[in-house]
Amino acid sequence: MTTRSQWHEIDLPASPVAVFNLLISPKAIRGRWGSVSAVATELDGLWVIAWGERENDPNYVVGARIRAFESPRRVALAYEYCRAKSGQLPYGAGMTVEFTIQKTQVGALLRVTHAGIPEGAGTDAYYNSAGEGWRAMLQGIANILAPKPR
């Protein structure tokens, strides 16, 4: 099966440690994505997020194994579970996501790379939705880190 990838990045006015902590904090995950539930643990642990109006009946659930947990520069995820209300997504288990954080003169550069998304008309909607979601996630982190007005 042929797959495709996408990446998105943003410069942030914060230290790499602060950015890393926002990637793994369940409270921050819920806040920036509007998810109803989130769990993140360390290496070989889980990174699970559920979206929807009700925690017990989410619209979408993603579960991944954490394959790299290198504070404050990298978190790599291998998807194991991907389900929508309509049912299990058959291509979820082959995807990976990697967050990398680089120190810059003004803070940190955060990049997210989402790989293993199958090509084809049946997955275009997911590909586009994933891109929108990653851009919203990056903007959510930027909003959290933005200086507060005095």
mmCIF file of C-alpha atoms in Angstrom:
data_model
loop_
_atom_site.group_PDB
_atom_site.id
_atom_site.type_symbol
_atom_site.label_atom_id
_atom_site.label_comp_id
_atom_site.label_asym_id
_atom_site.label_seq_id
_atom_site.Cartn_x
_atom_site.Cartn_y
_atom_site.Cartn_z
ATOM 1 C CA MET A 1 0.000 0.000 0.000
ATOM 2 C CA THR A 2 1.296 3.444 -0.925
ATOM 3 C CA THR A 3 1.256 5.964 1.913
ATOM 4 C CA ARG A 4 1.776 9.686 2.282
ATOM 5 C CA SER A 5 2.978 12.005 4.995
ATOM 6 C CA GLN A 6 2.402 15.542 6.107
ATOM 7 C CA TRP A 7 4.255 17.852 8.433
ATOM 8 C CA HIS A 8 3.420 21.103 10.132
ATOM 9 C CA GLU A 9 5.538 23.391 12.288
ATOM 10 C CA ILE A 10 5.340 26.518 14.379
ATOM 11 C CA ASP A 11 7.769 28.825 16.160
ATOM 12 C CA LEU A 12 6.827 29.243 19.800
ATOM 13 C CA PRO A 13 7.926 31.798 22.410
ATOM 14 C CA ALA A 14 8.765 29.186 25.037
ATOM 15 C CA SER A 15 11.533 26.856 26.096
ATOM 16 C CA PRO A 16 11.728 23.358 24.599
ATOM 17 C CA VAL A 17 10.901 21.959 28.065
ATOM 18 C CA ALA A 18 7.669 23.990 28.254
ATOM 19 C CA VAL A 19 6.666 22.865 24.753
ATOM 20 C CA PHE A 20 7.489 19.216 25.503
ATOM 21 C CA ASN A 21 5.394 19.335 28.672
ATOM 22 C CA LEU A 22 2.400 20.657 26.707
ATOM 23 C CA LEU A 23 2.650 17.667 24.349
ATOM 24 C CA ILE A 24 2.345 15.130 27.153
ATOM 25 C CA SER A 25 0.063 16.860 29.667
ATOM 26 C CA PRO A 26 -3.471 15.394 29.470
ATOM 27 C CA LYS A 27 -4.949 18.714 30.635
ATOM 28 C CA ALA A 28 -3.097 20.621 27.914
ATOM 29 C CA ILE A 29 -4.048 18.010 25.295
ATOM 30 C CA ARG A 30 -7.726 18.359 26.200
ATOM 31 C CA GLY A 31 -7.495 22.149 26.188
ATOM 32 C CA ARG A 32 -5.848 22.576 22.820
ATOM 33 C CA TRP A 33 -7.856 19.976 20.918
ATOM 34 C CA GLY A 34 -11.210 20.182 22.618
ATOM 35 C CA SER A 35 -11.003 16.493 23.383
ATOM 36 C CA VAL A 36 -13.029 14.979 26.186
ATOM 37 C CA SER A 37 -10.359 12.606 27.427
ATOM 38 C CA ALA A 38 -6.593 12.195 27.133
ATOM 39 C CA VAL A 39 -3.919 9.916 28.589
ATOM 40 C CA ALA A 40 -0.165 10.146 27.997
ATOM 41 C CA THR A 41 2.519 8.054 29.684
ATOM 42 C CA GLU A 42 6.233 7.561 29.104
ATOM 43 C CA LEU A 43 8.248 5.305 26.781
ATOM 44 C CA ASP A 44 6.368 2.194 25.643
ATOM 45 C CA GLY A 45 3.315 3.642 27.330
ATOM 46 C CA LEU A 46 0.172 4.962 25.716
ATOM 47 C CA TRP A 47 -1.008 8.210 24.192
ATOM 48 C CA VAL A 48 -4.803 8.054 23.875
ATOM 49 C CA ILE A 49 -7.202 10.848 22.960
ATOM 50 C CA ALA A 50 -10.992 10.814 22.578
ATOM 51 C CA TRP A 51 -13.062 13.567 20.931
ATOM 52 C CA GLY A 52 -16.767 14.208 21.090
ATOM 53 C CA GLU A 53 -19.505 15.593 23.258
ATOM 54 C CA ARG A 54 -19.547 12.674 25.692
ATOM 55 C CA GLU A 55 -16.564 10.928 27.236
ATOM 56 C CA ASN A 56 -18.381 7.575 27.353
ATOM 57 C CA ASP A 57 -19.493 7.837 23.722
ATOM 58 C CA PRO A 58 -16.772 9.728 21.817
ATOM 59 C CA ASN A 59 -16.941 10.525 18.120
ATOM 60 C CA TYR A 60 -13.331 9.568 17.546
ATOM 61 C CA VAL A 61 -10.610 7.740 19.512
ATOM 62 C CA VAL A 62 -6.894 7.413 18.709
ATOM 63 C CA GLY A 63 -4.538 5.147 20.618
ATOM 64 C CA ALA A 64 -0.795 5.022 20.050
ATOM 65 C CA ARG A 65 2.221 3.391 21.648
ATOM 66 C CA ILE A 66 4.901 5.885 22.678
ATOM 67 C CA ARG A 67 8.056 4.735 20.860
ATOM 68 C CA ALA A 68 10.304 7.660 21.765
ATOM 69 C CA PHE A 69 10.097 9.863 24.844
ATOM 70 C CA GLU A 70 13.151 12.106 24.830
ATOM 71 C CA SER A 71 12.522 15.184 26.942
ATOM 72 C CA PRO A 72 12.638 17.965 25.845
ATOM 73 C CA ARG A 73 13.183 17.237 22.161
ATOM 74 C CA ARG A 74 11.127 14.324 20.803
ATOM 75 C CA VAL A 75 8.027 12.193 21.213
ATOM 76 C CA ALA A 76 7.279 9.487 18.625
ATOM 77 C CA LEU A 77 3.991 7.615 18.435
ATOM 78 C CA ALA A 78 3.019 4.415 16.604
ATOM 79 C CA TYR A 79 -0.730 4.270 16.121
ATOM 80 C CA GLU A 80 -2.351 1.027 17.232
ATOM 81 C CA TYR A 81 -5.999 2.011 17.354
ATOM 82 C CA CYS A 82 -8.082 4.484 15.365
ATOM 83 C CA ARG A 83 -11.876 4.460 15.590
ATOM 84 C CA ALA A 84 -14.627 6.782 14.432
ATOM 85 C CA LYS A 85 -18.312 6.536 15.399
ATOM 86 C CA SER A 86 -18.806 4.719 12.106
ATOM 87 C CA GLY A 87 -16.364 1.994 13.168
ATOM 88 C CA GLN A 88 -12.712 0.994 13.202
ATOM 89 C CA LEU A 89 -10.569 2.785 10.623
ATOM 90 C CA PRO A 90 -8.670 0.054 8.761
ATOM 91 C CA TYR A 91 -5.548 2.130 8.165
ATOM 92 C CA GLY A 92 -5.050 3.479 11.689
ATOM 93 C CA ALA A 93 -2.531 0.886 12.834
ATOM 94 C CA GLY A 94 0.045 1.749 10.164
ATOM 95 C CA MET A 95 0.429 5.426 10.975
ATOM 96 C CA THR A 96 3.093 7.209 12.997
ATOM 97 C CA VAL A 97 3.376 10.696 14.459
ATOM 98 C CA GLU A 98 6.573 12.348 15.579
ATOM 99 C CA PHE A 99 6.871 15.608 17.491
ATOM 100 C CA THR A 100 10.302 17.240 17.400
ATOM 101 C CA ILE A 101 11.314 20.347 19.303
ATOM 102 C CA GLN A 102 14.353 22.451 18.454
ATOM 103 C CA LYS A 103 15.682 25.322 20.530
ATOM 104 C CA THR A 104 15.689 28.635 18.663
ATOM 105 C CA GLN A 105 16.885 32.134 19.515
ATOM 106 C CA VAL A 106 13.370 33.169 20.550
ATOM 107 C CA GLY A 107 12.081 29.899 22.002
ATOM 108 C CA ALA A 108 11.378 26.642 20.233
ATOM 109 C CA LEU A 109 10.365 25.249 16.864
ATOM 110 C CA LEU A 110 7.766 22.492 17.146
ATOM 111 C CA ARG A 111 7.273 20.168 14.185
ATOM 112 C CA VAL A 112 4.725 17.381 13.878
ATOM 113 C CA THR A 113 5.171 14.739 11.167
ATOM 114 C CA HIS A 114 2.271 12.373 10.476
ATOM 115 C CA ALA A 115 3.315 9.426 8.275
ATOM 116 C CA GLY A 116 1.777 6.239 6.957
ATOM 117 C CA ILE A 117 -1.523 7.726 5.784
ATOM 118 C CA PRO A 118 -2.707 5.565 2.881
ATOM 119 C CA GLU A 119 -3.170 7.187 -0.504
ATOM 120 C CA GLY A 120 -6.487 6.970 -2.270
ATOM 121 C CA ALA A 121 -9.842 8.629 -2.622
ATOM 122 C CA GLY A 122 -11.190 6.767 0.398
ATOM 123 C CA THR A 123 -8.604 8.359 2.683
ATOM 124 C CA ASP A 124 -8.482 11.899 1.301
ATOM 125 C CA ALA A 125 -11.034 13.141 3.829
ATOM 126 C CA TYR A 126 -8.980 11.700 6.685
ATOM 127 C CA TYR A 127 -5.748 13.162 5.282
ATOM 128 C CA ASN A 128 -7.290 16.628 5.012
ATOM 129 C CA SER A 129 -8.940 16.372 8.426
ATOM 130 C CA ALA A 130 -5.664 15.287 10.018
ATOM 131 C CA GLY A 131 -3.927 18.324 8.530
ATOM 132 C CA GLU A 132 -6.630 20.629 9.890
ATOM 133 C CA GLY A 133 -6.330 18.943 13.272
ATOM 134 C CA TRP A 134 -2.545 19.309 13.432
ATOM 135 C CA ARG A 135 -2.718 22.976 12.434
ATOM 136 C CA ALA A 136 -5.384 23.563 15.107
ATOM 137 C CA MET A 137 -3.244 21.723 17.674
ATOM 138 C CA LEU A 138 -0.215 23.887 16.874
ATOM 139 C CA GLN A 139 -2.309 27.042 17.077
ATOM 140 C CA GLY A 140 -3.753 25.837 20.386
ATOM 141 C CA ILE A 141 -0.254 25.442 21.799
ATOM 142 C CA ALA A 142 0.651 28.916 20.501
ATOM 143 C CA ASN A 143 -2.450 30.332 22.225
ATOM 144 C CA ILE A 144 -1.506 28.664 25.518
ATOM 145 C CA LEU A 145 2.018 30.062 25.303
ATOM 146 C CA ALA A 146 1.071 33.556 24.094
ATOM 147 C CA PRO A 147 1.951 36.352 26.504
ATOM 148 C CA LYS A 148 -1.077 37.314 28.564
ATOM 149 C CA PRO A 149 -2.272 40.945 28.294
ATOM 150 C CA ARG A 150 -1.655 42.980 31.420
#
